[in-house]
Amino acid sequence: MSLQNRDKKHLWHPLTQHKLQPNSIAVVKAKDCIITDENGNEYIDAISSWYTCMYGHCNPFITNRVAAQMQQLDQVVFSGFTHEPAIQLSEALIAILPENQNKIFFSDNGSTAVEVGIKMALQYHFNRAEKRNVLLAFEDGFHGDTFGAMSVSGLSVYNGPFEEFFIDVKRIPTPNGNNHEAILQKLQAIVSTNKVAGFVYEPLVQGAAAMKMYDADGLEMILKFCKINNIITIADEVMTGFGKTGKHFASLHLDTKPDIMCLSKALTAGLMPMALTTCTQAIYNAFYSDNMSMALFHGHTYSANPLACVAALASIELLQTEIIQHSIQSIIASHQAFDKRIKLHPKVKSTRQIGIIYALELNVEMERYGDLRNKLFNFYMENGVFLRPLGSTIYIQAPYVITPQQLEKVYAVIEESLSII
Ligand SMILES: Cc1ncc(COP(=O)(O)O)c(C=O)c1O
């Protein structure tokens, strides 16, 4: 029996309506930018397996380091113990994070990184005897699937059955260059009637909202407003972190740095699940006390797993190499050239780019999970390219190691797909 058929017996997949989507593609291997299925079909991974494997699948520089670590120390409790991979990783990260970040807290996925950020912000005020019970977030943000992360996410498509259990969150629109005054007025109104603990945001680009990009000056204004009102700013860089926007972190494009940052995905280059919540010394100091109950009572079994730490260390080393930095610049330039030729196409409504993230908006009404979206997805797969359209948005977030020929194929297939809609 095929893997695809065996899968159906016991497995329940994420974000899947199994009655409508009974078949999952069974992948048997992945190398560099190519995923291979059980029938031998090859696909270029043009979204880096949800933005993780930026240095290519099964990159030997990373896998060899992890294999060596496996002989030394696999796992140990991180409460009361420490180890060199975690210490080295903290040192490597502090060297590249915005200069105000000074402490690093481990968990295992993007949602938990955000969950920890929210708890840090709420408890920061609580420990300072100033209870604040409301959070601030953007309208279309996505921050993950745990309850705190869902609460701050504005994309209702995922949240319907759970909304009545959420944390109280006030929402503001993303700045677009024309609505700054209106946002400021809304912020004033929110803080005059609520005790706002923190502001959770995806800096400059909202991934699940279909790679929606927004105005940096407007974000700067919001962050400054938060600082003045002692609202803890929490940058969710789960998607944008580690080079995607052309800088190591999206927050480095801004003058006002976040108090807290959430990182995952490309952190370990797709090899091991791990996440981090980093913060300033001032946040940490609010928890530092003779009183045990002021500590952050949050801990996951696999916190700072040594194998994941080593995968992250190798990834950060690769990120900083000249060859990867050069590849990032080449991809940026290729996207710009592609943009020139595609943006005038009658089926294209608009295009946008930040760093290696490129998105194209189709001139067609399309449901997020509708037939037309599925037709496009199937077309890409039949033509050997793994792209996941988000409604009427087609986006590329390819590994930094994609070859020019592979990237050209991704562009060509996107261009061809415009004739089937
Ligand atoms: C910005 C952002 N935050 C959080 C998450 C949640 O991460 P995870 O799926 O690892 O829980 C995602 C996932 O796509 C994301 O894009």
Short mmCIF file of C-alpha atoms and ligand atoms in Angstrom, two decimals:
data_model
loop_
_atom_site.label_atom_id
_atom_site.label_comp_id
_atom_site.label_asym_id
_atom_site.label_seq_id
_atom_site.Cartn_x
_atom_site.Cartn_y
_atom_site.Cartn_z
CA MET A 1 0.00 0.00 0.00
CA SER A 2 1.24 3.50 -0.78
CA LEU A 3 2.30 5.83 2.01
CA GLN A 4 -0.53 8.09 0.93
CA ASN A 5 -3.10 5.37 1.64
CA ARG A 6 -1.47 4.17 4.88
CA ASP A 7 -1.47 7.79 6.08
CA LYS A 8 -5.27 7.95 5.89
CA LYS A 9 -5.79 5.23 8.51
CA HIS A 10 -4.51 7.03 11.62
CA LEU A 11 -3.15 10.47 10.80
CA TRP A 12 -4.85 13.82 11.35
CA HIS A 13 -3.03 16.68 9.56
CA PRO A 14 -2.84 20.35 10.58
CA LEU A 15 -5.07 22.94 8.87
CA THR A 16 -6.72 20.15 6.88
CA GLN A 17 -10.38 19.33 6.26
CA HIS A 18 -9.88 15.63 5.65
CA LYS A 19 -13.25 15.14 3.93
CA LEU A 20 -12.30 17.69 1.28
CA GLN A 21 -8.57 16.94 1.17
CA PRO A 22 -8.21 13.18 1.69
CA ASN A 23 -4.80 12.87 -0.02
CA SER A 24 -1.54 14.10 1.47
CA ILE A 25 1.54 14.01 -0.73
CA ALA A 26 3.94 11.46 0.77
CA VAL A 27 7.45 12.92 0.84
CA VAL A 28 10.32 10.46 0.99
CA LYS A 29 13.28 12.82 0.89
CA ALA A 30 14.37 16.43 0.65
CA LYS A 31 17.76 17.77 -0.39
CA ASP A 32 18.82 21.37 -0.94
CA CYS A 33 15.73 23.00 -2.55
CA ILE A 34 14.12 19.79 -3.86
CA ILE A 35 11.40 17.74 -2.17
CA THR A 36 10.79 14.24 -3.62
CA ASP A 37 7.54 12.31 -3.19
CA GLU A 38 6.95 8.55 -3.08
CA ASN A 39 6.27 8.45 -6.82
CA GLY A 40 9.59 10.11 -7.62
CA ASN A 41 8.06 13.52 -8.42
CA GLU A 42 10.32 16.44 -7.55
CA TYR A 43 9.19 19.86 -6.35
CA ILE A 44 11.19 23.03 -5.81
CA ASP A 45 10.44 24.14 -2.24
CA ALA A 46 9.65 27.77 -3.09
CA ILE A 47 8.29 28.56 0.40
CA SER A 48 11.15 26.88 2.32
CA SER A 49 8.73 24.50 4.06
CA TRP A 50 6.92 27.33 5.83
CA TYR A 51 9.97 29.59 5.91
CA THR A 52 12.27 27.24 7.83
CA CYS A 53 14.96 25.55 5.71
CA MET A 54 16.63 28.69 4.37
CA TYR A 55 20.00 26.94 3.85
CA GLY A 56 18.44 24.05 1.94
CA HIS A 57 17.09 20.73 3.19
CA CYS A 58 19.49 18.37 4.96
CA ASN A 59 22.34 20.87 4.76
CA PRO A 60 25.45 18.81 5.74
CA PHE A 61 27.03 21.76 7.57
CA ILE A 62 24.10 21.63 9.99
CA THR A 63 23.34 17.89 10.01
CA ASN A 64 26.99 16.97 10.71
CA ARG A 65 27.11 19.31 13.70
CA VAL A 66 23.88 17.84 15.07
CA ALA A 67 25.13 14.27 14.45
CA ALA A 68 28.30 15.05 16.45
CA GLN A 69 26.26 16.59 19.27
CA MET A 70 24.15 13.41 19.41
CA GLN A 71 27.23 11.53 20.60
CA GLN A 72 27.86 14.04 23.38
CA LEU A 73 24.63 15.23 25.00
CA ASP A 74 21.12 14.61 23.66
CA GLN A 75 18.75 16.11 26.20
CA VAL A 76 18.81 17.38 29.76
CA VAL A 77 16.40 19.32 31.94
CA PHE A 78 17.05 23.06 31.48
CA SER A 79 15.70 23.99 34.90
CA GLY A 80 18.63 23.74 37.29
CA PHE A 81 21.01 22.56 34.53
CA THR A 82 22.74 24.36 31.70
CA HIS A 83 25.02 23.30 28.82
CA GLU A 84 27.48 24.65 26.30
CA PRO A 85 25.23 24.56 23.18
CA ALA A 86 22.68 26.82 24.94
CA ILE A 87 25.39 29.15 26.27
CA GLN A 88 27.11 29.38 22.89
CA LEU A 89 23.77 30.01 21.20
CA SER A 90 22.95 32.84 23.61
CA GLU A 91 26.31 34.45 22.83
CA ALA A 92 25.87 34.07 19.06
CA LEU A 93 22.36 35.52 19.20
CA ILE A 94 23.18 38.49 21.39
CA ALA A 95 25.88 39.41 18.86
CA ILE A 96 23.31 39.76 16.04
CA LEU A 97 20.06 40.76 17.79
CA PRO A 98 19.10 44.44 18.20
CA GLU A 99 21.46 45.89 20.80
CA ASN A 100 18.80 46.25 23.52
CA GLN A 101 18.12 42.48 23.72
CA ASN A 102 19.98 40.79 26.56
CA LYS A 103 18.15 37.67 27.86
CA ILE A 104 16.98 34.54 26.06
CA PHE A 105 14.18 32.16 27.06
CA PHE A 106 13.66 28.85 25.24
CA SER A 107 10.53 27.05 24.07
CA ASP A 108 9.68 24.87 21.08
CA ASN A 109 7.59 26.58 18.39
CA GLY A 110 6.48 29.96 17.12
CA SER A 111 3.21 29.91 19.06
CA THR A 112 4.93 29.18 22.37
CA ALA A 113 7.50 31.91 21.69
CA VAL A 114 4.58 34.36 21.43
CA GLU A 115 2.82 32.80 24.41
CA VAL A 116 5.93 33.40 26.52
CA GLY A 117 6.22 36.98 25.20
CA ILE A 118 2.64 37.68 26.27
CA LYS A 119 3.21 36.14 29.71
CA MET A 120 6.40 38.16 30.15
CA ALA A 121 4.52 41.39 29.36
CA LEU A 122 1.57 40.60 31.65
CA GLN A 123 3.78 39.49 34.53
CA TYR A 124 6.20 42.40 34.05
CA HIS A 125 3.39 44.77 35.08
CA PHE A 126 2.00 42.36 37.68
CA ASN A 127 5.40 42.04 39.40
CA ARG A 128 5.64 45.83 39.50
CA ALA A 129 2.26 45.91 41.31
CA GLU A 130 0.53 47.44 38.32
CA LYS A 131 -1.98 44.97 36.98
CA ARG A 132 -2.64 45.46 33.26
CA ASN A 133 -5.14 43.13 31.58
CA VAL A 134 -5.45 44.17 27.93
CA LEU A 135 -3.24 43.55 24.90
CA LEU A 136 -2.90 45.52 21.70
CA ALA A 137 -2.47 43.94 18.24
CA PHE A 138 -2.96 44.57 14.53
CA GLU A 139 -6.20 43.64 12.78
CA ASP A 140 -4.83 40.97 10.44
CA GLY A 141 -1.94 39.60 12.47
CA PHE A 142 -1.19 35.92 12.90
CA HIS A 143 0.83 34.75 15.88
CA GLY A 144 0.07 31.04 16.27
CA ASP A 145 -2.43 28.50 17.50
CA THR A 146 -2.11 28.41 21.31
CA PHE A 147 -4.64 30.47 23.28
CA GLY A 148 -2.57 33.58 23.95
CA ALA A 149 -1.23 33.58 20.39
CA MET A 150 -4.73 33.02 18.96
CA SER A 151 -6.06 35.87 21.10
CA VAL A 152 -3.69 38.37 19.56
CA SER A 153 -4.18 36.97 16.04
CA GLY A 154 -6.76 38.88 14.03
CA LEU A 155 -7.39 36.30 11.33
CA SER A 156 -10.80 34.96 12.34
CA VAL A 157 -10.68 32.06 9.87
CA TYR A 158 -8.72 30.06 12.44
CA ASN A 159 -10.32 31.33 15.63
CA GLY A 160 -14.10 30.99 15.44
CA PRO A 161 -14.83 28.25 18.03
CA PHE A 162 -12.43 29.64 20.61
CA GLU A 163 -13.04 33.39 20.60
CA GLU A 164 -15.09 33.54 23.79
CA PHE A 165 -12.10 32.15 25.74
CA PHE A 166 -9.61 34.77 24.55
CA ILE A 167 -7.54 37.38 26.38
CA ASP A 168 -9.01 40.88 25.93
CA VAL A 169 -7.28 42.36 22.85
CA LYS A 170 -7.84 45.78 21.28
CA ARG A 171 -7.02 46.06 17.59
CA ILE A 172 -5.59 48.76 15.40
CA PRO A 173 -5.20 48.78 11.60
CA THR A 174 -1.76 48.44 10.07
CA PRO A 175 -0.32 51.82 9.05
CA ASN A 176 -0.48 52.58 5.32
CA GLY A 177 0.99 56.07 5.14
CA ASN A 178 -2.43 57.75 5.13
CA ASN A 179 -4.00 56.58 8.37
CA HIS A 180 -1.37 57.54 10.96
CA GLU A 181 -3.42 60.27 12.60
CA ALA A 182 -6.45 57.97 12.83
CA ILE A 183 -4.31 55.22 14.41
CA LEU A 184 -2.88 57.65 16.94
CA GLN A 185 -6.37 58.78 17.90
CA LYS A 186 -7.49 55.17 18.27
CA LEU A 187 -4.46 54.41 20.44
CA GLN A 188 -5.25 57.42 22.66
CA ALA A 189 -8.83 56.22 23.04
CA ILE A 190 -7.69 52.66 23.88
CA VAL A 191 -5.21 53.70 26.58
CA SER A 192 -7.61 56.18 28.13
CA THR A 193 -10.10 53.41 28.94
CA ASN A 194 -7.91 50.27 29.20
CA LYS A 195 -4.84 49.05 31.05
CA VAL A 196 -2.72 47.92 28.11
CA ALA A 197 0.11 45.53 29.03
CA GLY A 198 1.71 44.85 25.65
CA PHE A 199 1.58 45.28 21.88
CA VAL A 200 2.19 42.17 19.76
CA TYR A 201 3.09 42.74 16.10
CA GLU A 202 4.76 41.16 13.09
CA PRO A 203 7.26 43.86 12.10
CA LEU A 204 6.79 45.23 8.54
CA VAL A 205 5.23 42.11 7.02
CA GLN A 206 2.26 40.01 8.15
CA GLY A 207 2.83 36.47 6.91
CA ALA A 208 -0.49 34.64 7.21
CA ALA A 209 -2.35 37.81 6.19
CA ALA A 210 -0.90 36.98 2.76
CA MET A 211 2.47 38.69 3.11
CA LYS A 212 0.80 42.03 3.78
CA MET A 213 3.51 44.69 3.99
CA TYR A 214 2.96 47.95 5.81
CA ASP A 215 4.46 51.34 6.50
CA ALA A 216 7.66 51.47 8.59
CA ASP A 217 7.19 55.10 9.69
CA GLY A 218 3.71 54.25 10.94
CA LEU A 219 5.08 51.31 12.93
CA GLU A 220 7.78 53.56 14.35
CA MET A 221 5.06 55.96 15.51
CA ILE A 222 3.10 53.15 17.20
CA LEU A 223 6.20 51.78 18.92
CA LYS A 224 7.08 55.25 20.24
CA PHE A 225 3.54 55.65 21.54
CA CYS A 226 3.87 52.29 23.33
CA LYS A 227 7.21 53.27 24.91
CA ILE A 228 5.74 56.52 26.28
CA ASN A 229 2.82 54.59 27.77
CA ASN A 230 4.98 51.76 29.13
CA ILE A 231 3.23 49.24 26.87
CA ILE A 232 5.66 46.36 26.33
CA THR A 233 6.41 45.92 22.62
CA ILE A 234 6.60 42.30 21.44
CA ALA A 235 8.00 41.79 17.94
CA ASP A 236 6.89 38.46 16.51
CA GLU A 237 9.83 37.70 14.19
CA VAL A 238 8.95 34.02 13.90
CA MET A 239 8.66 34.48 10.13
CA THR A 240 10.77 37.59 9.48
CA GLY A 241 13.80 36.58 11.56
CA PHE A 242 17.18 35.46 10.21
CA GLY A 243 17.58 37.39 6.99
CA LYS A 244 14.17 37.27 5.29
CA THR A 245 13.74 41.05 5.05
CA GLY A 246 17.31 41.65 3.85
CA LYS A 247 18.57 42.35 7.41
CA HIS A 248 19.09 39.70 10.08
CA PHE A 249 15.85 40.87 11.78
CA ALA A 250 12.99 43.07 10.54
CA SER A 251 13.28 45.10 13.77
CA LEU A 252 16.70 46.28 12.55
CA HIS A 253 14.91 48.35 9.87
CA LEU A 254 13.40 50.47 12.66
CA ASP A 255 14.90 52.96 15.13
CA THR A 256 12.65 51.94 18.03
CA LYS A 257 13.64 48.47 19.16
CA PRO A 258 11.18 46.00 20.69
CA ASP A 259 11.26 45.07 24.40
CA ILE A 260 10.63 41.42 23.55
CA MET A 261 11.27 39.35 20.41
CA CYS A 262 9.83 35.97 19.36
CA LEU A 263 11.93 33.71 17.12
CA SER A 264 11.52 30.24 15.61
CA LYS A 265 11.29 28.69 12.11
CA ALA A 266 14.58 29.61 10.35
CA LEU A 267 16.28 29.68 13.78
CA THR A 268 17.08 25.97 13.41
CA ALA A 269 16.85 25.91 9.59
CA GLY A 270 14.05 23.35 9.62
CA LEU A 271 16.13 20.66 11.29
CA MET A 272 14.78 20.70 14.86
CA PRO A 273 11.77 22.40 16.46
CA MET A 274 12.86 25.24 18.73
CA ALA A 275 11.82 28.77 19.61
CA LEU A 276 13.12 31.68 21.64
CA THR A 277 11.67 34.68 23.38
CA THR A 278 14.33 37.32 23.94
CA CYS A 279 14.02 40.45 26.06
CA THR A 280 15.76 43.49 27.46
CA GLN A 281 17.50 43.57 30.82
CA ALA A 282 14.68 45.82 32.12
CA ILE A 283 12.06 43.12 31.45
CA TYR A 284 14.24 40.49 33.11
CA ASN A 285 14.87 42.73 36.13
CA ALA A 286 11.14 42.84 36.88
CA PHE A 287 11.28 39.06 37.52
CA TYR A 288 14.59 39.07 39.46
CA SER A 289 13.73 38.91 43.14
CA ASP A 290 14.17 37.12 46.49
CA ASN A 291 10.56 36.17 46.05
CA MET A 292 10.11 32.83 44.20
CA SER A 293 6.63 33.74 42.96
CA MET A 294 8.03 36.59 40.88
CA ALA A 295 9.88 34.13 38.62
CA LEU A 296 8.54 33.26 35.16
CA PHE A 297 6.69 29.97 35.74
CA HIS A 298 6.80 28.67 32.23
CA GLY A 299 8.85 25.69 31.08
CA HIS A 300 8.72 23.12 28.32
CA THR A 301 10.29 19.68 28.63
CA TYR A 302 12.46 20.20 25.55
CA SER A 303 13.55 23.76 26.45
CA ALA A 304 17.04 24.41 25.04
CA ASN A 305 17.37 20.87 23.67
CA PRO A 306 21.12 20.61 22.94
CA LEU A 307 20.60 19.17 19.44
CA ALA A 308 18.30 22.05 18.49
CA CYS A 309 20.77 24.55 19.98
CA VAL A 310 23.55 23.13 17.81
CA ALA A 311 21.31 23.25 14.71
CA ALA A 312 20.61 26.92 15.50
CA LEU A 313 24.29 27.69 16.07
CA ALA A 314 25.26 26.17 12.72
CA SER A 315 22.41 28.07 11.00
CA ILE A 316 23.46 31.41 12.49
CA GLU A 317 27.02 30.71 11.38
CA LEU A 318 25.79 30.06 7.83
CA LEU A 319 23.59 33.16 7.85
CA GLN A 320 26.62 35.33 8.48
CA THR A 321 28.78 33.84 5.72
CA GLU A 322 29.56 35.98 2.70
CA ILE A 323 28.11 33.35 0.40
CA ILE A 324 24.67 33.39 2.07
CA GLN A 325 24.63 37.18 2.36
CA HIS A 326 25.51 37.36 -1.32
CA SER A 327 22.73 34.87 -2.19
CA ILE A 328 20.22 36.98 -0.27
CA GLN A 329 21.20 40.03 -2.33
CA SER A 330 21.00 38.01 -5.58
CA ILE A 331 17.49 36.75 -4.76
CA ILE A 332 16.40 40.32 -3.93
CA ALA A 333 17.71 41.50 -7.31
CA SER A 334 16.08 38.55 -9.17
CA HIS A 335 12.71 39.30 -7.57
CA GLN A 336 13.04 42.95 -8.62
CA ALA A 337 13.74 41.91 -12.21
CA PHE A 338 10.81 39.44 -12.18
CA ASP A 339 8.60 42.15 -10.73
CA LYS A 340 9.31 44.44 -13.68
CA ARG A 341 8.10 41.84 -16.15
CA ILE A 342 5.08 40.51 -14.21
CA LYS A 343 3.50 43.55 -12.58
CA LEU A 344 1.96 44.88 -15.81
CA HIS A 345 0.22 41.56 -16.57
CA PRO A 346 -3.57 42.11 -16.73
CA LYS A 347 -4.20 39.29 -14.21
CA VAL A 348 -1.89 40.94 -11.65
CA LYS A 349 -3.50 43.51 -9.38
CA SER A 350 -0.40 44.49 -7.40
CA THR A 351 2.99 43.19 -6.26
CA ARG A 352 5.13 43.75 -3.18
CA GLN A 353 8.56 42.79 -1.89
CA ILE A 354 10.68 43.10 1.19
CA GLY A 355 14.02 41.32 1.14
CA ILE A 356 13.58 37.81 -0.25
CA ILE A 357 9.81 37.82 0.41
CA TYR A 358 7.92 38.48 -2.81
CA ALA A 359 4.12 38.55 -3.17
CA LEU A 360 1.82 38.98 -6.11
CA GLU A 361 -1.89 39.85 -5.77
CA LEU A 362 -4.14 38.41 -8.48
CA ASN A 363 -6.83 40.47 -10.10
CA VAL A 364 -9.36 37.74 -9.30
CA GLU A 365 -11.79 37.25 -6.41
CA MET A 366 -10.72 34.08 -4.60
CA GLU A 367 -11.63 32.35 -1.34
CA ARG A 368 -8.79 31.51 1.03
CA TYR A 369 -9.50 27.78 0.70
CA GLY A 370 -11.64 27.80 -2.46
CA ASP A 371 -11.55 25.82 -5.73
CA LEU A 372 -9.61 28.41 -7.70
CA ARG A 373 -6.88 28.53 -5.04
CA ASN A 374 -6.69 24.71 -5.17
CA LYS A 375 -6.53 24.78 -8.96
CA LEU A 376 -3.51 27.06 -8.74
CA PHE A 377 -1.85 24.93 -6.06
CA ASN A 378 -2.35 21.79 -8.19
CA PHE A 379 -0.95 23.55 -11.26
CA TYR A 380 2.22 24.50 -9.38
CA MET A 381 2.69 20.98 -8.03
CA GLU A 382 2.07 19.38 -11.44
CA ASN A 383 4.80 21.67 -12.76
CA GLY A 384 7.28 20.77 -10.03
CA VAL A 385 7.04 23.85 -7.82
CA PHE A 386 5.77 23.87 -4.23
CA LEU A 387 3.93 27.15 -3.69
CA ARG A 388 0.94 27.62 -1.36
CA PRO A 389 -1.24 30.51 -2.57
CA LEU A 390 -2.88 32.41 0.30
CA GLY A 391 -6.26 33.19 -1.29
CA SER A 392 -5.51 35.45 -4.25
CA THR A 393 -1.90 36.03 -3.14
CA ILE A 394 0.95 34.01 -4.57
CA TYR A 395 4.14 34.44 -2.61
CA ILE A 396 7.72 33.22 -2.84
CA GLN A 397 9.97 32.70 0.16
CA ALA A 398 12.59 30.37 -1.28
CA PRO A 399 15.70 29.05 0.47
CA TYR A 400 18.73 31.35 0.27
CA VAL A 401 20.52 28.54 -1.58
CA ILE A 402 18.02 28.30 -4.47
CA THR A 403 19.90 28.26 -7.77
CA PRO A 404 19.21 30.94 -10.43
CA GLN A 405 17.79 28.21 -12.70
CA GLN A 406 15.42 26.96 -9.99
CA LEU A 407 14.29 30.50 -9.21
CA GLU A 408 13.71 31.17 -12.90
CA LYS A 409 11.55 28.02 -13.04
CA VAL A 410 9.48 29.30 -10.08
CA TYR A 411 8.90 32.60 -11.89
CA ALA A 412 8.06 30.86 -15.18
CA VAL A 413 5.50 28.57 -13.53
CA ILE A 414 3.87 31.53 -11.76
CA GLU A 415 3.72 33.39 -15.07
CA GLU A 416 2.16 30.38 -16.83
CA SER A 417 -0.38 29.93 -14.03
CA LEU A 418 -1.87 33.33 -14.84
CA SER A 419 -3.36 31.84 -18.00
CA ILE A 420 -5.38 29.19 -16.12
CA ILE A 421 -7.34 31.64 -13.96
C1 LIG B 1 4.54 35.42 12.50
C2 LIG B 1 4.22 34.05 13.04
N1 LIG B 1 4.12 33.89 14.37
C3 LIG B 1 3.87 32.69 14.91
C4 LIG B 1 3.68 31.57 14.13
C5 LIG B 1 3.40 30.25 14.76
O1 LIG B 1 4.50 29.42 14.65
P1 LIG B 1 4.33 27.83 14.86
O2 LIG B 1 3.55 27.33 13.70
O3 LIG B 1 5.73 27.32 14.91
O4 LIG B 1 3.61 27.63 16.16
C6 LIG B 1 3.77 31.70 12.74
C7 LIG B 1 3.57 30.53 11.86
O5 LIG B 1 3.47 30.61 10.67
C8 LIG B 1 4.06 32.98 12.18
O6 LIG B 1 4.16 33.16 10.84
#
